[in-house]
GROMACS .gro file of C-alpha atoms in nm:
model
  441
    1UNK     CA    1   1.804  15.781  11.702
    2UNK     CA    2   2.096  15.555  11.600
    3UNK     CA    3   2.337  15.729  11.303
    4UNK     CA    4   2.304  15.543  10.982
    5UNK     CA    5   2.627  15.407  11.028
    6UNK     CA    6   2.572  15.284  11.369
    7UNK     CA    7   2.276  15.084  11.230
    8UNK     CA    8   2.466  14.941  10.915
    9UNK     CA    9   2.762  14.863  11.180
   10UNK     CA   10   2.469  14.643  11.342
   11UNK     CA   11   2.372  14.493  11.073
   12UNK     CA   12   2.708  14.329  10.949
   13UNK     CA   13   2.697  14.067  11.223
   14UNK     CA   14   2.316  13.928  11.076
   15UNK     CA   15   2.470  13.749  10.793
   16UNK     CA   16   2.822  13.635  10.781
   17UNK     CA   17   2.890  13.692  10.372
   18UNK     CA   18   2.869  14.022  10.232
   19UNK     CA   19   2.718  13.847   9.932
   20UNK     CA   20   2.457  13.566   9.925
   21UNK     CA   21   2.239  13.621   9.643
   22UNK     CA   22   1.883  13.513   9.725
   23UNK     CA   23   1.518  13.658   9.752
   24UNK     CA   24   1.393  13.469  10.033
   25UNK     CA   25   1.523  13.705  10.316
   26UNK     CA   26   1.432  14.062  10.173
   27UNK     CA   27   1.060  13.890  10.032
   28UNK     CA   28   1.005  13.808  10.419
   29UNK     CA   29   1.162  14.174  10.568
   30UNK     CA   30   0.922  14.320  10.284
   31UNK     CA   31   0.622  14.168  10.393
   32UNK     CA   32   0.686  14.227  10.757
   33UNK     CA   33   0.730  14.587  10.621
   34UNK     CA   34   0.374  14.613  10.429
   35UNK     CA   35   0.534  14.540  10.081
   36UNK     CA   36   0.634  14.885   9.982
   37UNK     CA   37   0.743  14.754   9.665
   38UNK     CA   38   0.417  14.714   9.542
   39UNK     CA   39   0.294  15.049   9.614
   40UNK     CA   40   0.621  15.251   9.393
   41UNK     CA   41   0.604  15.466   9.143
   42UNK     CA   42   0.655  15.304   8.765
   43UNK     CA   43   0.973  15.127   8.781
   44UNK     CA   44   1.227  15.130   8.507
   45UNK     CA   45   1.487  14.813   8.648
   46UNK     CA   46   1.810  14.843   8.488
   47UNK     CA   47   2.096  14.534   8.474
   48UNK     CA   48   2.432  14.487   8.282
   49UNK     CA   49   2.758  14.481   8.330
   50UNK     CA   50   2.878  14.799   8.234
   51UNK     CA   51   2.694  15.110   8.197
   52UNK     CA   52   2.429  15.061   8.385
   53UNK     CA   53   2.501  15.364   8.586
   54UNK     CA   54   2.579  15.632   8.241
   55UNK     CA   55   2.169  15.437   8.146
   56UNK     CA   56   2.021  15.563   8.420
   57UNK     CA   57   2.196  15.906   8.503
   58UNK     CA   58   2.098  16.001   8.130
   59UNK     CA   59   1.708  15.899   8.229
   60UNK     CA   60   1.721  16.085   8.511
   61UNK     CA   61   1.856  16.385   8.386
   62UNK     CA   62   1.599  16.391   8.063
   63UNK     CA   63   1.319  16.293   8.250
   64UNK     CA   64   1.434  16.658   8.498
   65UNK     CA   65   1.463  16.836   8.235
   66UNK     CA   66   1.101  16.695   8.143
   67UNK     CA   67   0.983  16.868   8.461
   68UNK     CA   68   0.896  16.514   8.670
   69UNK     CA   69   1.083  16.373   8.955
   70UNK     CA   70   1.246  16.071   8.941
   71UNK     CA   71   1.386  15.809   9.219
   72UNK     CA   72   1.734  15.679   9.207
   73UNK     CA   73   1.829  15.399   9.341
   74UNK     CA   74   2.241  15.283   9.229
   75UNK     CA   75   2.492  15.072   9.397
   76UNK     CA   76   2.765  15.082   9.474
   77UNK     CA   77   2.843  15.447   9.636
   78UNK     CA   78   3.166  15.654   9.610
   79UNK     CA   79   3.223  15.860   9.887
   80UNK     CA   80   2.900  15.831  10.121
   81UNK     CA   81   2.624  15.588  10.138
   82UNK     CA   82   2.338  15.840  10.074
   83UNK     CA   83   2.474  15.861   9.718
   84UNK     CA   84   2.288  15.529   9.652
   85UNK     CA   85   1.941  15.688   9.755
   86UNK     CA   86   1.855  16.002   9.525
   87UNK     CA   87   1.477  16.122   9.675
   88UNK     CA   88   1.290  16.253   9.368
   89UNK     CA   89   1.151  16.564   9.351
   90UNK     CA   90   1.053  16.845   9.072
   91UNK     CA   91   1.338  17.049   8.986
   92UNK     CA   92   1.608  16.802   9.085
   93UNK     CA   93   1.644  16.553   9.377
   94UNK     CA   94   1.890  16.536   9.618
   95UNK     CA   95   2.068  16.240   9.815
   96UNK     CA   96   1.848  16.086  10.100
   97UNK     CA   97   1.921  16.283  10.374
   98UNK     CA   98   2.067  16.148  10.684
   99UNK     CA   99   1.740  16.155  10.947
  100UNK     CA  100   1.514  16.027  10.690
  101UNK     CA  101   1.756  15.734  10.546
  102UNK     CA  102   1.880  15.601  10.944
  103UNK     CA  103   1.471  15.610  11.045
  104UNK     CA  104   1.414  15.404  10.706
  105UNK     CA  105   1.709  15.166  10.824
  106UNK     CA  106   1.566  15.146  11.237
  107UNK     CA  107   1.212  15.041  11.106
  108UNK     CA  108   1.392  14.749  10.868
  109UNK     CA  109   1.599  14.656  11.131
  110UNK     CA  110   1.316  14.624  11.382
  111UNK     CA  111   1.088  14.463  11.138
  112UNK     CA  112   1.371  14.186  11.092
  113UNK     CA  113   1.390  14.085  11.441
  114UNK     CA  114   1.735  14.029  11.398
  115UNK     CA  115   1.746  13.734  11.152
  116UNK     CA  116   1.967  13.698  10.890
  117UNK     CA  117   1.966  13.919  10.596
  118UNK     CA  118   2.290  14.060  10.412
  119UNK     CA  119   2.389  14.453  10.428
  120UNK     CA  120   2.273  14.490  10.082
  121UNK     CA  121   1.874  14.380  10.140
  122UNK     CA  122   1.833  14.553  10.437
  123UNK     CA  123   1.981  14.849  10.289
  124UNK     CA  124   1.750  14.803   9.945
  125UNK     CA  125   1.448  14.740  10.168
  126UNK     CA  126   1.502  15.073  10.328
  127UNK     CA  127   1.544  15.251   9.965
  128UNK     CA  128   1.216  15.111   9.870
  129UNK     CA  129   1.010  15.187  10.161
  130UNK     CA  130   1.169  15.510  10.114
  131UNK     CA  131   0.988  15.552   9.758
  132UNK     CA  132   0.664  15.398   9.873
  133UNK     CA  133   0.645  15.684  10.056
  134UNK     CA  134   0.758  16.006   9.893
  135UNK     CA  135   0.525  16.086   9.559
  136UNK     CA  136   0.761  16.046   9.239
  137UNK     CA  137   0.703  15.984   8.881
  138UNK     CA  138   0.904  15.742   8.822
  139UNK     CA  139   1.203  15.467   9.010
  140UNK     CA  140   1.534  15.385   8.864
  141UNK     CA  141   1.603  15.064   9.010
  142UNK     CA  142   1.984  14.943   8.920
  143UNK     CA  143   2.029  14.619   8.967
  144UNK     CA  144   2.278  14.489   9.272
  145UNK     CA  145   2.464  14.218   9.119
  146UNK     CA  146   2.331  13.968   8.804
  147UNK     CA  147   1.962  14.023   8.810
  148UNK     CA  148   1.773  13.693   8.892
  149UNK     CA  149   1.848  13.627   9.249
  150UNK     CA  150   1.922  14.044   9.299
  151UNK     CA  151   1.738  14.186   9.619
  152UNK     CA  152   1.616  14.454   9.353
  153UNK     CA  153   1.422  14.201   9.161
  154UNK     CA  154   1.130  14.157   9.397
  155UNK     CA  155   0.911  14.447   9.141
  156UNK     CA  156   0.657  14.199   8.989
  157UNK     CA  157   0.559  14.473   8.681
  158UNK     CA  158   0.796  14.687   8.566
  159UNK     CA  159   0.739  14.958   8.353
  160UNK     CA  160   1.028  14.857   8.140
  161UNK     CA  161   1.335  14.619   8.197
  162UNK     CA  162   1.712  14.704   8.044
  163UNK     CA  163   1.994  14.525   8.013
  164UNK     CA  164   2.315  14.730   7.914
  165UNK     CA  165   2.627  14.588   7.775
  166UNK     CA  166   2.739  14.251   7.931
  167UNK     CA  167   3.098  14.096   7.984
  168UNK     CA  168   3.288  13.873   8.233
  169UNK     CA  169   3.244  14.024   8.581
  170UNK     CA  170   3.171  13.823   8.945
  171UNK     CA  171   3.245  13.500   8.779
  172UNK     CA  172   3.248  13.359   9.133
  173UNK     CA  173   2.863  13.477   9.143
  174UNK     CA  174   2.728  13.429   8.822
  175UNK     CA  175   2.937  13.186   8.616
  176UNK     CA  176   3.201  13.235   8.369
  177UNK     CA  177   3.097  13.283   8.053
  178UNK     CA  178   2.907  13.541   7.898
  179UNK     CA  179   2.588  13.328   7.850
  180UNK     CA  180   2.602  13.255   8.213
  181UNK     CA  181   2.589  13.642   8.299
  182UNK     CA  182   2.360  13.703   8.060
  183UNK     CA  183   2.101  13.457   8.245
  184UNK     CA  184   2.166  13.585   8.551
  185UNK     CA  185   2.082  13.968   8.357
  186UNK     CA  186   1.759  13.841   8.222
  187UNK     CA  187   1.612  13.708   8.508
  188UNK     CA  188   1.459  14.076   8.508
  189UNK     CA  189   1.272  14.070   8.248
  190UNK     CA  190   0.873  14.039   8.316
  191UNK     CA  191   0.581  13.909   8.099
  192UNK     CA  192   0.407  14.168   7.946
  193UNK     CA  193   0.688  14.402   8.039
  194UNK     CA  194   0.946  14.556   7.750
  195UNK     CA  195   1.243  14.441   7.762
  196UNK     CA  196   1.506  14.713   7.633
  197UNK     CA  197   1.831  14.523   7.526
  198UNK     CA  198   2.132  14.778   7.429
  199UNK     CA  199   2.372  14.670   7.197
  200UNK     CA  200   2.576  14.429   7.294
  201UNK     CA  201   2.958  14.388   7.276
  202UNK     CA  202   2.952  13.944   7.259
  203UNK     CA  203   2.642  13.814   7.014
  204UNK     CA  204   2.613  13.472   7.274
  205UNK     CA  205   2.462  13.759   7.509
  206UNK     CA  206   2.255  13.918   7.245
  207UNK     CA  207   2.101  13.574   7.128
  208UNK     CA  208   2.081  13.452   7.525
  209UNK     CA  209   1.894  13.786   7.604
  210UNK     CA  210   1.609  13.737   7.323
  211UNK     CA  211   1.554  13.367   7.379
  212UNK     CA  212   1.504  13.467   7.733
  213UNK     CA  213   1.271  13.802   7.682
  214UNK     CA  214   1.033  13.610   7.447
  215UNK     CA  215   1.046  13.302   7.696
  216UNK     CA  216   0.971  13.529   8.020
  217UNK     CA  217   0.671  13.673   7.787
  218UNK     CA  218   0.777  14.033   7.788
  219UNK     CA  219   0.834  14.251   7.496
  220UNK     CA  220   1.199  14.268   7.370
  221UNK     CA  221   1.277  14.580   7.212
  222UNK     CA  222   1.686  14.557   7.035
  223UNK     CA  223   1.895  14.805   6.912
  224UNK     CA  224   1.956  14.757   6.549
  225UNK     CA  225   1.627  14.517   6.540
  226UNK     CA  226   1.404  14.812   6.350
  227UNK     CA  227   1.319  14.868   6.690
  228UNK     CA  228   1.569  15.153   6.746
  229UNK     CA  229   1.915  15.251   6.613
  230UNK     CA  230   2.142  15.491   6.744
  231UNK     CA  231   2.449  15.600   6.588
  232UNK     CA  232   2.700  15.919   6.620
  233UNK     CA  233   2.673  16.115   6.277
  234UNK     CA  234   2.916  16.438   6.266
  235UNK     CA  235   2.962  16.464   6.619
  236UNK     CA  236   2.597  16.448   6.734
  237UNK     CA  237   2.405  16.181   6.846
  238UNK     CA  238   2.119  16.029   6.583
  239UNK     CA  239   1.844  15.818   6.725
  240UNK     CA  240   1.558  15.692   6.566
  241UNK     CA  241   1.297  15.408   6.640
  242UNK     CA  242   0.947  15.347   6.477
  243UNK     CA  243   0.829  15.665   6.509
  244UNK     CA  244   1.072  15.889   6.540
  245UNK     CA  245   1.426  16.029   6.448
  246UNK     CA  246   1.579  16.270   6.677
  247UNK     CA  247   1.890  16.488   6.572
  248UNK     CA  248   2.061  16.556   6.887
  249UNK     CA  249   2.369  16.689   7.058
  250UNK     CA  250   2.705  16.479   7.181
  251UNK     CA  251   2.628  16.337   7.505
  252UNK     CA  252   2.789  16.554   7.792
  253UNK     CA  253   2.946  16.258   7.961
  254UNK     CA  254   3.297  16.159   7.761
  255UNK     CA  255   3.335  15.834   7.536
  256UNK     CA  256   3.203  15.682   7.235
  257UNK     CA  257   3.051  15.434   7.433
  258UNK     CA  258   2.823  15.731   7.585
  259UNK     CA  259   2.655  15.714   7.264
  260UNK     CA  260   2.497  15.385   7.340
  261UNK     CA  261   2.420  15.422   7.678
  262UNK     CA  262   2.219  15.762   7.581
  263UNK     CA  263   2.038  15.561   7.321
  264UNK     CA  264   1.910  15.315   7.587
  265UNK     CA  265   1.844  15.536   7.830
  266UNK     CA  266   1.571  15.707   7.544
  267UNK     CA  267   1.429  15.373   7.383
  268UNK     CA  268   1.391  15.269   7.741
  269UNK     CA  269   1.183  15.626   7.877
  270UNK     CA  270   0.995  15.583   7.568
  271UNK     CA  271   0.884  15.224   7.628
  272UNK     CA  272   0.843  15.265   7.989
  273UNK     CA  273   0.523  15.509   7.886
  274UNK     CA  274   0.764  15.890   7.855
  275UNK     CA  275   0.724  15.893   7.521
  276UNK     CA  276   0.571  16.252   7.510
  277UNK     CA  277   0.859  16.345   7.650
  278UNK     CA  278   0.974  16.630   7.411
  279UNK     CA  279   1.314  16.692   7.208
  280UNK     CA  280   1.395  16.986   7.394
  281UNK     CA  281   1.397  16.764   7.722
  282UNK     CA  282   1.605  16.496   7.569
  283UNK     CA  283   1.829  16.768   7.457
  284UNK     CA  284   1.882  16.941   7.797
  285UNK     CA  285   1.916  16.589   7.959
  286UNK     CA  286   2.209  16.503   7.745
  287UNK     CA  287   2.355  16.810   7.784
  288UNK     CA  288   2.362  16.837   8.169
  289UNK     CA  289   2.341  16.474   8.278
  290UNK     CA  290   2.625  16.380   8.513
  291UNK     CA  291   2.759  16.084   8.668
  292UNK     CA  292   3.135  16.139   8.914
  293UNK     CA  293   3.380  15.894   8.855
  294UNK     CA  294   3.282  15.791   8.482
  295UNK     CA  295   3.563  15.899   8.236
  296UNK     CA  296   3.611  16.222   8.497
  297UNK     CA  297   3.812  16.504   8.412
  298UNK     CA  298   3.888  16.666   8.735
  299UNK     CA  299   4.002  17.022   8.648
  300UNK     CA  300   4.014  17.177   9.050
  301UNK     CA  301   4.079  17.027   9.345
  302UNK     CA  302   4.404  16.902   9.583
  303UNK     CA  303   4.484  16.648   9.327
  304UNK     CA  304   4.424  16.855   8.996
  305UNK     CA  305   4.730  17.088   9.148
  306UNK     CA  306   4.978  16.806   9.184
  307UNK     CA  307   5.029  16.749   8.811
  308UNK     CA  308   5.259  16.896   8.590
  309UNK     CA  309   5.135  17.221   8.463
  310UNK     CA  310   4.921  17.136   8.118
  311UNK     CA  311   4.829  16.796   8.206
  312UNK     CA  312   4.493  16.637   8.220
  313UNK     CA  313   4.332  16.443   8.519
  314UNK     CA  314   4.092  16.184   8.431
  315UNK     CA  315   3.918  15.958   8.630
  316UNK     CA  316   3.718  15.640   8.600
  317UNK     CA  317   3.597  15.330   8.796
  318UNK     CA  318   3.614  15.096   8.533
  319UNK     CA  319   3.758  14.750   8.629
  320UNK     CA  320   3.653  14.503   8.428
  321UNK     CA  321   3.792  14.344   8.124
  322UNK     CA  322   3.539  14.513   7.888
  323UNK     CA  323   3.560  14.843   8.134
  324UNK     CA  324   3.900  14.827   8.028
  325UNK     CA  325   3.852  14.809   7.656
  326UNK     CA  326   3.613  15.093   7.671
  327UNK     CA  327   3.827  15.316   7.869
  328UNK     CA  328   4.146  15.254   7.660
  329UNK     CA  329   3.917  15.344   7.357
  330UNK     CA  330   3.835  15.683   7.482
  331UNK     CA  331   4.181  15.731   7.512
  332UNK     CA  332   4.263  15.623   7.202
  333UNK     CA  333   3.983  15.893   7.065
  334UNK     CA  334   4.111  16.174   7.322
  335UNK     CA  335   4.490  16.094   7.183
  336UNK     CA  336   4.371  16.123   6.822
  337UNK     CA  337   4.211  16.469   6.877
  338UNK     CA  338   4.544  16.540   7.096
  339UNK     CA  339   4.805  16.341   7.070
  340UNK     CA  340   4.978  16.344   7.414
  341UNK     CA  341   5.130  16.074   7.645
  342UNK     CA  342   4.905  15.860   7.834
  343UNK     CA  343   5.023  15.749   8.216
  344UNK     CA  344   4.806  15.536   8.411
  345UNK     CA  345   4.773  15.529   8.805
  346UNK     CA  346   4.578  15.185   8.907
  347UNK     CA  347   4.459  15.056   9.190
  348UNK     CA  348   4.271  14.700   9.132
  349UNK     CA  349   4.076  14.430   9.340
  350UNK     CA  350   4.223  14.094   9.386
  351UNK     CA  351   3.871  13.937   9.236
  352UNK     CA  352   3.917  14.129   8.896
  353UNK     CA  353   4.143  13.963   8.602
  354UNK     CA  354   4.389  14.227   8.637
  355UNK     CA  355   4.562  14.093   8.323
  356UNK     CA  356   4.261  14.116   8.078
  357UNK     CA  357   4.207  14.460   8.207
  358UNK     CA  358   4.553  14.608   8.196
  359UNK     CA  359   4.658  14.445   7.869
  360UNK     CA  360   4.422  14.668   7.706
  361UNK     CA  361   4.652  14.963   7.789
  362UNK     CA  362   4.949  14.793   7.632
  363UNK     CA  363   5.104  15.030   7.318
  364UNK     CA  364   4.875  15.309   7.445
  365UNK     CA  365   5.004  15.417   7.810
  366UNK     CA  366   5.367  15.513   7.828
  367UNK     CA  367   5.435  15.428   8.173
  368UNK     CA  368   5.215  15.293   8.459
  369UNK     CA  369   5.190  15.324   8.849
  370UNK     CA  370   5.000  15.102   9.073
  371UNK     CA  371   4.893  15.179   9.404
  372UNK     CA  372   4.696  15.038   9.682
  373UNK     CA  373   4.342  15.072   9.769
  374UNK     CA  374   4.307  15.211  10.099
  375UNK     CA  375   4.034  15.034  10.327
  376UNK     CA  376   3.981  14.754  10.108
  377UNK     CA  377   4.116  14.413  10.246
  378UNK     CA  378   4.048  14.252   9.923
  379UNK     CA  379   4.261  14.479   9.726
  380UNK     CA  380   4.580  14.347   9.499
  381UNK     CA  381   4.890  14.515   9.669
  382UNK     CA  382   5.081  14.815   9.431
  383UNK     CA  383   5.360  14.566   9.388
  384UNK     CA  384   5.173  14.271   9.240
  385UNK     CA  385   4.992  14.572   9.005
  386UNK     CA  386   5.280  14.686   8.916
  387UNK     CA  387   5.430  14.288   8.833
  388UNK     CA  388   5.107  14.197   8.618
  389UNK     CA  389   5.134  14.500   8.442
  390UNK     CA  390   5.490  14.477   8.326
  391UNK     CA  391   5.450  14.102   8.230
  392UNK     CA  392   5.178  14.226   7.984
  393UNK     CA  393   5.409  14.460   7.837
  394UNK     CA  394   5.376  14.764   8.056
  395UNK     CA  395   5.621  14.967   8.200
  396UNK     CA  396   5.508  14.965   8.530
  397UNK     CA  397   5.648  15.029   8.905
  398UNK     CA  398   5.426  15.067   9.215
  399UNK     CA  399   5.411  15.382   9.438
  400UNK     CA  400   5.268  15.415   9.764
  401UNK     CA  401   4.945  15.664   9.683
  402UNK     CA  402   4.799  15.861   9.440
  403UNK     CA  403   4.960  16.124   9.532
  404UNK     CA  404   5.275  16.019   9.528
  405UNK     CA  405   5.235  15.913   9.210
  406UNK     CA  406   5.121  16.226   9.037
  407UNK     CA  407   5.451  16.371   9.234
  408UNK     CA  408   5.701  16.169   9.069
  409UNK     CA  409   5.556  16.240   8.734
  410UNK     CA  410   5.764  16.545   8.798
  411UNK     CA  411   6.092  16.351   8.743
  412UNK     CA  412   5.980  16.247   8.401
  413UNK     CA  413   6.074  16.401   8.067
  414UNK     CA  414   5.747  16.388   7.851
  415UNK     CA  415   5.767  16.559   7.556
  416UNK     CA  416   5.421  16.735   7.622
  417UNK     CA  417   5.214  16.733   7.907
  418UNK     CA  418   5.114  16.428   8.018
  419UNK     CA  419   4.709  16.269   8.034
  420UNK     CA  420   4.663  16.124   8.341
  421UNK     CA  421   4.397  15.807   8.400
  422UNK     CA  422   4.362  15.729   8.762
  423UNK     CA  423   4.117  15.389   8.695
  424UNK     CA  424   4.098  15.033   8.791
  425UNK     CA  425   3.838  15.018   9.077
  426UNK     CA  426   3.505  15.236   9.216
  427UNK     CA  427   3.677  15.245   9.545
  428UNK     CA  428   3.983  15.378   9.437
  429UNK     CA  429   3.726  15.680   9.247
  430UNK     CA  430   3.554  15.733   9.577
  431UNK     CA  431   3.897  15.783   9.795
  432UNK     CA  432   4.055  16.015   9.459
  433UNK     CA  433   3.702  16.256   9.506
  434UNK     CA  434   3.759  16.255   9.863
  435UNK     CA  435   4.093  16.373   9.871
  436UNK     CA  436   4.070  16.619   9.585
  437UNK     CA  437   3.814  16.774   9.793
  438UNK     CA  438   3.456  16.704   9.536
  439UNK     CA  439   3.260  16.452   9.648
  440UNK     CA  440   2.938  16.377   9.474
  441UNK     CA  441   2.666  16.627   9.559
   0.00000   0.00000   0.00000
């Protein structure tokens, strides 16, 4: 049998745009395949801009702690392609392994008969035939890119639909303004179906997303709406919605913004028909939950030894303009608890408003390096990084890698120990775990 990667080689050449946003070709390779998306487990489908991810790694982690086994399905990878496909199973799952995932991709690509279909659907088709046909309790189904037109959105009843936080992101996809991308979001949303809507950072998305849950017919459950709340109180995490108020520990992943996404991630087990889950559960889930890449501290590895001794790594894919804000907000938290000098290493996509990100930073990082993303054609080079940066305010230069960043922090007088942020792009995470030696497992 063909590797996985010989078979995703393959199917590059059946559609010539990595991105064409339709339903029409993976509706037709899913009937051809028996429609295994109508015979998955309950499906929670999850949308947004950011946070998506932190939702569902906190649902998957209560709902293991719970003692059921829950699908993942989450795009884009870091390090491997398996990481998108997380096979259920009591206990814990584990990424698709490679003999099941490349038989999964050799029936989809027979079944197509070699007409067009992008990377992505074939590749989501596979997932879900996948779950039709290992027993779970549950799917977490993150959404591609927007939400109407997504290859995920073929599920005709979800259990429960949530959109996290939304911002500017894929303009060239799904308009640019935040009412556009909030559209695109709700197109999710089912009738008869809750609708979990997280608290929202711009109120035309909040007031977008209701008009369009009520229209669709589902059930919109809001944050703040006496529907639930969720709010840090002395450290912990308080969450409460009509029937009941949970005390509960800091979230294990880092940033305020952790808070929220936890909150979701309950309201939206709750509504999806967990709601027996019990406290101790929730409080195990936020407690162990993990997800790499996602305000990171990396405290072993190749990398973690090239810093000057008493610094801290950190790492995170955020790339966005609101990604931004929320990263330079944890910080801003970190710096008040330890007030230390911030340096940033960035590496940033040419289709991302590098400005709106990276002025964010501006009277928070001391000094700046930009660096190139290895593999990816449509990455900004260091130099023009490094340019944007200091015309925002930074003070910026470019260096040729990661590494050779962290080594000339070494000819830098900081009064303390430095806290590093390596940030600006997922593919820039994925190539930082790889050669610091800890890959997602």
């Amino acid at each position: 049998m063909d590797s996985s990667d010989a078979l995703m080689a393959r199917f590059l050449a059946l559609h010539p745009r990595t991105i064409d946003l339709s339903l029409g070709r993976i509706e037709r390779l899913l009937a051809r395949l028996g429609h295994p998306e109508r015979k998955l487990p309950p499906v929670i489908h999850v949308a947004g801009t950011n946070g998506k991810g932190s939702t569902i790694a906190f649902m998957r982690a209560i709902l293991e702690a719970a003692g059921l086994a829950a699908h993942v399905y989450t795009s884009p990878h870091l390090v491997r392609f398996h990481e998108r496909i997380r096979i259920g199973a009591i206990g814990g799952g584990q990424f698709v392994p490679e003999d099941q995932l490349a038989d999964a991709l050799a029936r989809c690509e027979s079944a197509n008969e070699g007409e067009p279909i992008t990377v992505f659907e074939i590749t989501t088709a596979a997932a879900l035939l996948l779950f039709s046909e290992i027993p779970a309790d549950v799917l977490l189904l993150e959404v591609g890119l927007g939400g109407r037109v997504d290859a995920t959105n073929v599920i005709d009843r979800p259990a429960a639909a949530v959109v996290t936080p939304i911002g500017r992101d894929h303009a060239e996809y799904l308009g640019d303004t935040v009412e556009a991308v909030a559209t695109e979001k709700a197109g999710i949303f089912k009738k008869d179906c809750p609708a979990i809507i997280a608290a929202q950072d711009y109120a035309e998305a909040d007031a977008v997303l209701c008009r369009l849950a009520e229209a669709a017919g589902a059930n919109p459950i809001r944050v703040g709406n006496q529907d639930f709340s969720v709010h840090a109180e002395r450290g912990r995490l308080v969450y409460q919605d009509d029937t009941d108020l949970f005390d509960l520990p800091k979230p294990r992943l880092n940033g305020r913004h952790q808070f929220t996404n936890a909150g979701t991630a309950i309201a939206a087990l709750r509504a999806a028909g967990f709601g027996d889950i019990g406290t101790d559960a929730i409080e195990a889930g936020l407690n162990n939950v993990e997800w790499p890449g996602r305000l990171q501290r990396l405290n072993r590895g190749r990398l973690s030894e090239l810093v000057p001794q008493g610094s801290e790594l950190w790492l995170d894919g955020g790339h966005n303009v609101d990604g931004g804000r929320i990263l330079a907000a944890a910080m801003a938290d970190l710096g008040e608890r330890s007030d230390v000098p911030l340096v940033l290493i960035v590496g940033l996509l040419g289709t991302k408003d590098a400005e709106g990100f990276l002025r964010n930073f501006v009277g928070l990082a001391r000094v700046l390096f930009a660096v190139p993303i290895a593999n990816q054609m449509a990455a900004r080079p260091a130099e023009e990084v490094a340019q944007i940066a200091a015309e925002v305010g930074l003070v910026a230069q470019a260096a040729s890698s990661v590494e050779a960043a962290l080594e000339s922090l070494s000819d830098i007088v900081f009064e303390q120990p430095p806290r590093i942020l390596i940030c600006g792009s997922l593919y820039l995470v994925g190539a930082v775990l790889t050669a610091n030696g800890t890959p997602p497992v």
